[in-house]
CSV table of C-alpha atoms and ligand atoms in Angstrom, one decimal:
chain,number,residue,atom,x,y,z
A,1,LEU,CA,94.2,50.6,122.3
A,2,LYS,CA,92.0,53.6,122.6
A,3,LEU,CA,88.9,53.8,124.7
A,4,LEU,CA,86.2,56.5,124.9
A,5,HIS,CA,84.5,56.7,128.2
A,6,THR,CA,81.1,58.5,128.7
A,7,SER,CA,78.1,58.1,131.1
A,8,ASP,CA,75.1,59.7,132.6
A,9,TRP,CA,73.4,60.9,129.4
A,10,HIS,CA,70.0,61.2,131.2
A,11,VAL,CA,68.2,61.3,127.8
A,12,GLY,CA,64.6,62.2,128.5
A,13,LYS,CA,65.5,64.7,131.2
A,14,THR,CA,63.4,67.8,131.1
A,15,LEU,CA,64.0,71.1,132.8
A,16,ARG,CA,61.0,72.3,134.7
A,17,GLY,CA,58.8,70.6,132.1
A,18,GLN,CA,60.7,71.7,129.0
A,19,SER,CA,62.2,69.1,126.7
A,20,ARG,CA,65.9,68.9,126.3
A,21,ALA,CA,65.8,66.7,123.3
A,22,ASP,CA,67.7,69.2,121.1
A,23,GLU,CA,70.5,69.4,123.6
A,24,HIS,CA,70.8,65.7,123.8
A,25,GLU,CA,70.7,65.3,120.0
A,26,ALA,CA,73.6,67.8,119.7
A,27,VAL,CA,75.8,66.4,122.4
A,28,LEU,CA,75.4,62.8,121.5
A,29,ALA,CA,76.2,63.6,117.9
A,30,GLU,CA,79.3,65.4,119.2
A,31,ILE,CA,80.3,62.3,121.1
A,32,VAL,CA,79.9,60.1,118.0
A,33,GLU,CA,82.1,62.6,116.1
A,34,ILE,CA,84.8,62.4,118.8
A,35,ALA,CA,84.7,58.6,118.5
A,36,GLN,CA,85.2,58.9,114.8
A,37,ARG,CA,87.9,61.5,114.9
A,38,GLU,CA,89.9,59.6,117.6
A,39,SER,CA,89.3,56.2,115.9
A,40,VAL,CA,88.6,54.7,119.3
A,41,ASP,CA,88.6,50.9,119.7
A,42,ALA,CA,85.8,50.9,122.1
A,43,ALA,CA,83.1,53.2,123.5
A,44,LEU,CA,82.2,52.5,127.1
A,45,VAL,CA,78.9,53.9,128.4
A,46,ALA,CA,78.8,53.6,132.2
A,47,GLY,CA,75.1,53.8,132.8
A,48,ASP,CA,72.2,56.3,133.2
A,49,LEU,CA,71.7,56.5,129.5
A,50,PHE,CA,68.1,57.3,130.3
A,51,GLU,CA,66.5,59.7,132.8
A,52,THR,CA,63.7,57.3,133.7
A,53,SER,CA,63.1,53.6,133.9
A,54,ALA,CA,60.2,54.1,131.4
A,55,PRO,CA,61.7,56.2,128.7
A,56,THR,CA,59.6,57.7,125.9
A,57,PRO,CA,59.9,56.3,122.3
A,58,GLU,CA,61.7,59.6,121.4
A,59,ALA,CA,64.3,59.0,124.2
A,60,THR,CA,64.7,55.3,123.2
A,61,ARG,CA,65.1,56.3,119.6
A,62,LEU,CA,67.9,58.7,120.3
A,63,VAL,CA,69.8,56.4,122.6
A,64,LEU,CA,69.6,53.5,120.2
A,65,ARG,CA,70.6,55.7,117.3
A,66,THR,CA,73.7,56.9,119.2
A,67,LEU,CA,74.8,53.4,120.1
A,68,LEU,CA,74.4,52.3,116.5
A,69,ASP,CA,76.3,55.4,115.3
A,70,LEU,CA,79.2,54.6,117.7
A,71,ARG,CA,79.2,51.1,116.4
A,72,ALA,CA,79.2,52.4,112.8
A,73,ALA,CA,82.2,54.6,113.7
A,74,GLY,CA,84.1,51.3,114.1
A,75,ALA,CA,84.1,51.1,117.9
A,76,GLU,CA,83.1,48.2,120.1
A,77,VAL,CA,80.2,49.5,122.1
A,78,VAL,CA,79.7,48.4,125.7
A,79,VAL,CA,76.8,49.6,127.8
A,80,ILE,CA,75.6,49.0,131.4
A,81,SER,CA,72.5,50.2,133.2
A,82,GLY,CA,72.6,52.9,135.9
A,83,ASN,CA,70.2,53.6,138.7
A,84,HIS,CA,68.0,55.6,136.4
A,85,ASP,CA,67.8,52.9,133.8
A,86,ASN,CA,65.5,49.9,133.8
A,87,PRO,CA,67.8,46.9,134.3
A,88,ALA,CA,65.1,44.4,133.1
A,89,ASN,CA,64.7,46.4,129.9
A,90,PHE,CA,68.5,46.4,129.3
A,91,GLU,CA,68.5,42.6,129.8
A,92,ALA,CA,65.5,42.3,127.4
A,93,LEU,CA,67.3,44.3,124.7
A,94,ARG,CA,70.5,42.4,125.2
A,95,PRO,CA,70.1,39.8,122.4
A,96,LEU,CA,68.9,42.4,119.9
A,97,ALA,CA,71.9,44.7,120.8
A,98,ALA,CA,74.2,41.7,120.5
A,99,GLU,CA,73.0,41.2,116.9
A,100,ALA,CA,74.0,44.8,116.2
A,101,GLY,CA,77.4,44.3,117.8
A,102,ILE,CA,76.5,46.2,121.0
A,103,ILE,CA,77.1,44.7,124.4
A,104,MET,CA,74.4,45.6,126.9
A,105,ARG,CA,74.0,44.5,130.5
A,106,GLY,CA,71.3,45.3,133.0
A,107,ARG,CA,72.4,43.1,135.9
A,108,VAL,CA,75.5,41.6,137.5
A,109,SER,CA,76.2,38.3,135.8
A,110,ARG,CA,78.7,35.4,136.4
A,111,PRO,CA,81.9,35.9,134.3
A,112,GLU,CA,81.0,33.1,131.9
A,113,GLU,CA,77.4,34.4,131.5
A,114,GLY,CA,78.5,37.8,130.3
A,115,GLY,CA,79.9,39.4,133.5
A,116,ILE,CA,83.2,39.4,131.6
A,117,VAL,CA,83.6,40.2,127.9
A,118,ASP,CA,86.6,39.7,125.8
A,119,LEU,CA,86.9,41.7,122.6
A,120,VAL,CA,89.6,41.7,120.0
A,121,THR,CA,89.5,45.3,118.9
A,122,ARG,CA,90.4,46.8,115.5
A,123,SER,CA,93.9,47.5,116.8
A,124,GLY,CA,94.3,43.8,117.3
A,125,GLU,CA,94.7,43.9,121.1
A,126,LEU,CA,92.6,41.9,123.5
A,127,LEU,CA,90.2,44.0,125.7
A,128,ARG,CA,88.8,42.3,128.7
A,129,ILE,CA,85.9,44.2,130.5
A,130,ALA,CA,84.2,43.4,133.8
A,131,LEU,CA,80.7,44.7,133.7
A,132,VAL,CA,79.1,46.0,136.9
A,133,PRO,CA,75.7,47.6,136.2
A,134,PHE,CA,74.1,49.6,139.0
A,135,THR,CA,73.1,47.2,141.8
A,136,SER,CA,70.6,48.3,144.5
A,137,GLN,CA,70.8,47.6,148.2
A,138,ARG,CA,68.0,45.1,147.6
A,139,SER,CA,69.7,43.1,144.9
A,140,ILE,CA,73.4,43.3,146.1
A,141,VAL,CA,73.1,40.2,148.3
A,142,ARG,CA,71.8,38.1,145.4
A,143,GLY,CA,74.5,39.5,143.2
A,144,ALA,CA,77.3,38.7,145.6
A,145,GLU,CA,75.8,35.2,146.2
A,146,LEU,CA,75.6,34.6,142.4
A,147,LEU,CA,79.2,35.3,142.0
A,148,ALA,CA,80.5,33.6,145.1
A,149,GLY,CA,78.6,30.5,144.3
A,150,ASP,CA,77.3,30.1,147.8
A,151,ALA,CA,74.9,31.8,150.2
A,152,ALA,CA,76.4,35.0,151.5
A,153,SER,CA,75.9,35.6,155.2
A,154,ASN,CA,73.3,38.1,156.1
A,155,ALA,CA,75.9,40.3,157.7
A,156,GLY,CA,77.9,42.6,155.5
A,157,THR,CA,77.5,46.1,154.1
A,158,TYR,CA,76.8,47.2,150.6
A,159,ALA,CA,80.5,48.1,150.3
A,160,GLU,CA,81.6,44.6,151.3
A,161,ARG,CA,79.2,42.9,148.9
A,162,MET,CA,80.4,45.1,146.1
A,163,ARG,CA,83.9,44.2,146.9
A,164,GLN,CA,83.0,40.5,146.6
A,165,VAL,CA,81.4,41.1,143.3
A,166,LEU,CA,84.4,43.1,142.0
A,167,ASP,CA,86.9,40.5,143.4
A,168,ASN,CA,85.0,37.7,141.6
A,169,LEU,CA,84.8,39.5,138.3
A,170,THR,CA,88.4,40.7,138.2
A,171,THR,CA,90.2,37.5,139.2
A,172,SER,CA,90.6,36.6,135.5
A,173,PHE,CA,92.4,40.0,134.7
A,174,ASP,CA,95.8,39.4,133.2
A,175,THR,CA,97.8,42.5,132.6
A,176,ARG,CA,100.3,40.7,130.2
A,177,THR,CA,97.9,39.6,127.5
A,178,ALA,CA,95.0,42.0,127.7
A,179,VAL,CA,93.9,45.5,128.5
A,180,ASN,CA,91.7,45.1,131.6
A,181,VAL,CA,88.9,47.4,132.3
A,182,VAL,CA,86.1,47.6,134.9
A,183,LEU,CA,82.9,49.3,133.7
A,184,ALA,CA,80.7,50.2,136.6
A,185,HIS,CA,77.9,52.4,137.8
A,186,CYS,CA,78.3,53.2,141.5
A,187,MET,CA,79.1,55.7,144.1
A,188,VAL,CA,82.7,55.6,145.1
A,189,ARG,CA,83.9,57.0,148.5
A,190,GLY,CA,85.7,60.3,148.0
A,191,GLY,CA,83.8,61.2,144.8
A,192,ARG,CA,82.4,64.7,144.5
A,193,LEU,CA,78.8,65.3,143.5
A,194,GLY,CA,77.8,67.4,140.5
A,195,GLY,CA,74.4,68.4,141.9
A,196,GLY,CA,72.0,66.7,139.5
A,197,GLU,CA,72.3,63.2,141.0
A,198,ARG,CA,69.4,61.5,142.7
A,199,ASP,CA,69.7,61.8,146.5
A,200,ALA,CA,69.2,58.3,147.8
A,201,GLN,CA,71.9,56.6,145.9
A,202,THR,CA,74.6,59.0,146.8
A,203,LEU,CA,74.3,58.1,150.5
A,204,GLU,CA,76.8,56.4,152.7
A,205,ASP,CA,74.9,53.1,152.3
A,206,TYR,CA,75.7,53.0,148.7
A,207,TYR,CA,79.4,53.7,148.9
A,208,VAL,CA,82.1,51.5,147.4
A,209,ASP,CA,85.6,51.9,148.6
A,210,PRO,CA,88.1,52.8,145.8
A,211,SER,CA,90.4,50.0,147.0
A,212,ALA,CA,87.6,47.5,145.9
A,213,PHE,CA,88.8,48.0,142.3
A,214,GLY,CA,92.1,46.4,143.1
A,215,THR,CA,95.4,47.2,141.4
A,216,VAL,CA,95.2,45.0,138.3
A,217,ALA,CA,92.8,47.0,136.1
A,218,HIS,CA,94.3,49.3,133.5
A,219,TYR,CA,91.3,51.6,133.9
A,220,VAL,CA,88.1,51.8,135.8
A,221,ALA,CA,85.3,53.6,133.9
A,222,LEU,CA,82.6,54.8,136.2
A,223,GLY,CA,79.2,56.4,135.9
A,224,HIS,CA,76.9,58.0,138.5
A,225,LEU,CA,78.6,61.2,139.5
A,226,HIS,CA,78.1,64.1,137.0
A,227,LEU,CA,81.4,65.9,137.6
A,228,THR,CA,84.4,64.7,135.6
A,229,GLN,CA,87.0,63.4,138.1
A,230,GLY,CA,89.7,60.9,138.9
A,231,LEU,CA,89.9,59.2,142.3
A,232,HIS,CA,92.8,58.1,144.4
A,233,ALA,CA,93.0,54.3,144.0
A,234,GLY,CA,95.4,51.5,143.1
A,235,SER,CA,94.3,51.8,139.4
A,236,PRO,CA,93.2,54.8,137.4
A,237,VAL,CA,89.5,55.2,138.6
A,238,TRP,CA,87.6,57.9,136.7
A,239,TYR,CA,84.1,59.3,136.4
A,240,SER,CA,83.6,60.8,132.9
A,241,GLY,CA,80.7,62.9,134.2
A,242,SER,CA,77.5,63.7,132.4
A,243,PRO,CA,77.7,65.3,128.9
A,244,ILE,CA,75.1,68.0,129.8
A,245,GLN,CA,74.5,70.1,132.9
A,246,VAL,CA,71.7,67.8,134.2
A,247,ASP,CA,70.4,70.3,136.7
A,248,PHE,CA,71.2,73.7,138.2
A,249,GLY,CA,73.5,72.2,140.7
A,250,GLU,CA,75.9,71.6,137.8
A,251,GLU,CA,76.0,75.3,136.7
A,252,GLY,CA,79.5,76.2,135.7
A,253,ASP,CA,80.8,72.6,135.3
A,254,ASP,CA,82.6,71.9,132.1
A,255,LYS,CA,81.4,68.7,130.4
A,256,HIS,CA,83.6,66.0,128.9
A,257,VAL,CA,84.2,62.6,127.5
A,258,LEU,CA,87.4,60.8,128.5
A,259,VAL,CA,89.8,59.2,126.1
A,260,VAL,CA,92.2,56.6,127.5
A,261,GLU,CA,95.1,54.8,125.8
A,262,ALA,CA,96.4,51.5,127.1
A,263,VAL,CA,98.4,48.5,126.0
A,264,PRO,CA,98.9,45.1,127.7
A,265,GLY,CA,101.8,44.9,130.1
A,266,LYS,CA,102.0,48.6,130.9
A,267,PRO,CA,99.9,50.8,133.3
A,268,ALA,CA,97.6,53.0,131.3
A,269,SER,CA,98.3,56.7,131.2
A,270,ALA,CA,95.9,59.2,132.7
A,271,PRO,CA,92.8,59.7,130.5
A,272,ARG,CA,92.6,62.8,128.3
A,273,LYS,CA,89.6,65.1,128.9
A,274,VAL,CA,87.8,66.0,125.7
A,275,ARG,CA,85.6,69.0,126.4
A,276,LEU,CA,82.2,69.0,124.9
A,277,GLU,CA,81.3,72.2,123.1
A,278,SER,CA,77.6,71.8,122.3
A,279,PRO,CA,76.0,71.6,125.8
A,280,ARG,CA,73.7,74.5,126.8
A,281,HIS,CA,74.7,76.3,130.0
A,282,LEU,CA,72.4,76.5,133.0
A,283,ARG,CA,72.6,79.8,134.9
A,284,THR,CA,71.1,81.4,137.9
A,285,LEU,CA,70.4,85.1,138.1
A,286,SER,CA,69.0,87.1,140.9
A,287,GLY,CA,68.1,90.7,141.6
A,288,SER,CA,65.4,93.3,141.8
A,289,MET,CA,63.3,94.1,138.6
A,290,SER,CA,65.6,97.0,137.8
A,291,GLU,CA,68.7,94.9,138.3
A,292,LEU,CA,67.3,92.2,136.1
A,293,GLY,CA,66.3,94.7,133.5
A,294,ALA,CA,69.9,95.9,133.3
A,295,LEU,CA,71.1,92.3,133.0
A,296,ALA,CA,68.7,91.6,130.2
A,297,ALA,CA,69.8,94.8,128.4
A,298,ALA,CA,73.4,93.9,128.9
A,299,ALA,CA,72.9,90.4,127.6
A,300,VAL,CA,71.2,91.6,124.5
A,301,SER,CA,73.9,94.2,123.8
A,302,GLY,CA,76.6,91.6,124.7
A,303,ALA,CA,78.1,93.9,127.4
A,304,SER,CA,78.9,92.8,130.9
A,305,GLY,CA,76.0,93.1,133.3
A,306,GLY,CA,76.6,95.0,136.6
A,307,GLY,CA,78.4,92.4,138.6
A,308,LEU,CA,76.0,89.7,137.8
A,309,ASP,CA,77.1,87.6,135.0
A,310,ALA,CA,74.4,87.2,132.4
A,311,GLY,CA,76.7,85.6,129.9
A,312,THR,CA,78.8,88.0,127.9
A,313,ASP,CA,80.2,85.6,125.4
A,314,GLY,CA,77.4,85.7,123.0
A,315,ARG,CA,75.9,82.5,124.4
A,316,ALA,CA,73.6,84.3,126.9
A,317,SER,CA,70.6,83.9,124.7
A,318,ALA,CA,71.2,80.1,124.6
A,319,ASP,CA,71.5,79.6,128.3
A,320,ALA,CA,68.7,78.2,130.3
A,321,LEU,CA,68.0,80.5,133.2
A,322,ARG,CA,66.8,80.2,136.7
A,323,ILE,CA,65.8,83.6,138.1
A,324,TYR,CA,65.3,84.8,141.6
A,325,VAL,CA,63.4,88.1,141.7
A,326,ARG,CA,63.7,90.2,144.8
A,327,GLU,CA,60.5,92.2,144.6
A,328,LYS,CA,57.2,92.6,146.4
A,329,ALA,CA,55.0,89.9,145.0
A,330,ARG,CA,52.3,91.2,142.7
A,331,ALA,CA,50.1,89.7,139.9
A,332,GLY,CA,51.9,89.4,136.6
A,333,LEU,CA,55.5,89.8,138.0
A,334,ALA,CA,56.7,86.4,136.8
A,335,GLU,CA,55.3,87.0,133.4
A,336,GLU,CA,57.2,90.3,133.2
A,337,VAL,CA,60.4,88.5,134.0
A,338,ARG,CA,59.7,85.8,131.4
A,339,ALA,CA,59.1,88.6,128.9
A,340,MET,CA,62.6,90.0,129.7
A,341,PHE,CA,64.3,86.6,129.6
A,342,PRO,CA,62.7,84.3,127.0
A,343,ASN,CA,65.1,81.5,128.1
A,344,ALA,CA,63.9,81.5,131.8
A,345,VAL,CA,62.8,78.1,132.7
A,346,ASP,CA,62.3,78.9,136.4
A,347,VAL,CA,61.2,82.2,137.9
A,348,MET,CA,61.0,82.5,141.7
A,349,ILE,CA,59.8,85.5,143.6
A,350,GLU,CA,61.5,86.3,146.8
A,351,ALA,CA,59.1,88.6,148.5
A,352,THR,CA,60.7,91.5,150.3
A,353,ASP,CA,59.2,93.3,153.3
A,354,GLY,CA,60.0,96.9,152.5
A,355,ASP,CA,60.5,98.6,149.2
A,356,ALA,CA,61.8,96.6,146.3
A,357,GLY,CA,65.5,96.6,145.6
A,358,ASP,CA,68.2,97.0,148.1
A,359,ASN,CA,66.2,96.1,151.2
A,360,GLY,CA,65.6,92.6,149.8
A,361,ALA,CA,67.5,89.6,150.9
A,362,ARG,CA,70.8,89.3,149.2
A,363,VAL,CA,71.1,85.5,149.3
A,364,ALA,CA,68.7,83.5,147.2
A,365,PRO,CA,67.3,80.5,149.1
A,366,ARG,CA,68.8,77.2,148.2
A,367,PRO,CA,66.2,75.1,146.6
A,368,GLN,CA,65.5,72.1,148.9
A,369,GLY,CA,64.9,68.5,147.8
A,370,PRO,CA,62.7,66.0,149.6
A,371,ALA,CA,65.8,64.6,151.5
A,372,GLU,CA,66.8,68.1,152.8
A,373,LEU,CA,63.2,68.9,153.8
A,374,PHE,CA,62.9,65.6,155.6
A,375,LYS,CA,66.2,66.2,157.4
A,376,ALA,CA,65.0,69.6,158.5
A,377,PHE,CA,61.8,68.0,159.7
A,378,LEU,CA,63.8,65.5,161.8
A,379,GLU,CA,65.8,68.3,163.3
A,380,ARG,CA,62.7,70.1,164.3
A,381,ARG,CA,61.4,66.9,165.9
A,382,GLY,CA,64.8,66.4,167.7
A,383,VAL,CA,65.4,63.1,165.9
A,384,ASP,CA,69.1,62.4,165.4
A,385,ASP,CA,69.4,59.1,163.6
A,386,PRO,CA,71.0,58.7,160.2
A,387,ARG,CA,69.3,55.4,159.7
A,388,VAL,CA,65.9,57.2,159.6
A,389,GLU,CA,67.2,59.6,156.9
A,390,SER,CA,68.6,56.7,155.0
A,391,LEU,CA,65.4,54.7,155.2
A,392,PHE,CA,63.5,57.8,153.9
A,393,ALA,CA,65.9,58.1,151.0
A,394,SER,CA,65.5,54.5,150.0
A,395,LEU,CA,61.7,54.7,150.2
A,396,LEU,CA,61.7,57.9,148.2
A,397,ASP,CA,63.9,56.3,145.7
A,398,GLU,CA,61.7,53.3,145.3
A,399,ALA,CA,58.7,55.6,145.0
A,400,THR,CA,60.3,57.8,142.3
A,401,SER,CA,62.4,55.5,140.3
A,402,ALA,CA,59.6,53.1,139.5
A,403,GLN,CA,62.0,50.3,139.1
A,404,PRO,CA,60.4,46.8,139.0
A,405,VAL,CA,59.9,45.7,142.6
A,406,GLU,CA,60.2,42.0,141.7
A,407,GLU,CA,63.6,40.7,140.7
A,408,GLN,CA,63.8,37.5,138.7
A,409,PRO,CA,66.6,35.2,139.7
Q,501,MN,MN1,73.3,57.3,138.5
């Protein structure tokens, strides 16, 4: 039995206001092609299909098209929501998706109400999947209660609640008769960030311990972290990573889908990484105007550029560039840089005190997100309390994710 594992598509993601629809079109078509070529029994999509909880019609069209194409390739298609997705929308689409042979879940459900699905795949094997869509701090108590069948005590961390949810969903796993898989969108302790993930939900409060997945699953297919990686656990626990470099923090990361083979009664072998060829690369350049000019010339001629890699493999023109200019600020400077690099999506001027060039700072400042700025603010105020940071992160997340505040039982 062969599984294709992908996640974190983030369709609808823009880069400094520029659409990335063409990148998404290309990479999702590539994933469908891999599913066809490998004749996979099932395609598992572990959340964050969309960038926002209110996707545009264009983003919706592409995601639905891709899911239908995966289904048409002969694969069972199983999808859960991530923290960027709208869980209520996923639940609303669920019956329509089911008609198309696509299993979709937005919320943790009892095993008999869709928390567990059994599929007889085209290879004739039984595939049992426990579905664990992203669950927020706010809804984890209800999720744990729902599955335990009684009121959970108010004590208990996010990690403990998630362990209860996973325990309840995986009790029916039977390694002799089925291939057992957990499909989840969450932050597992020990995972490495890719750089494009949203701050709040990678904090300590949202960690799940790898041991919570137990030892019975053949495979645990995770979404949330954008870097392809396996974790040390009792079962093979893997993040497929995102198919595109979602933000500049992921510069240089190769992107993959994972292909896993498993049969009942035997532990699964390690997943095979299938490298995605189509994604555009994100790249940061920095230098004075004369240094940047040399890089631009080298990129055009395909030669190597003076110690700064402008992309010498013929893809340079296709890269999306972030450029730090070390030069005295003057009117029209950013426009001059954009003229040199038509693929610049972000141009930042680092003003220098003296003459332009070698007197300028050598290190480009790291761009700071709201959480980092707030942390710096707390430091200046002499506040040392991780709970305040964590509260800020949750509030920021609520304000920016626009998830429905009310949760229906
Ligand atoms: Mn996520």
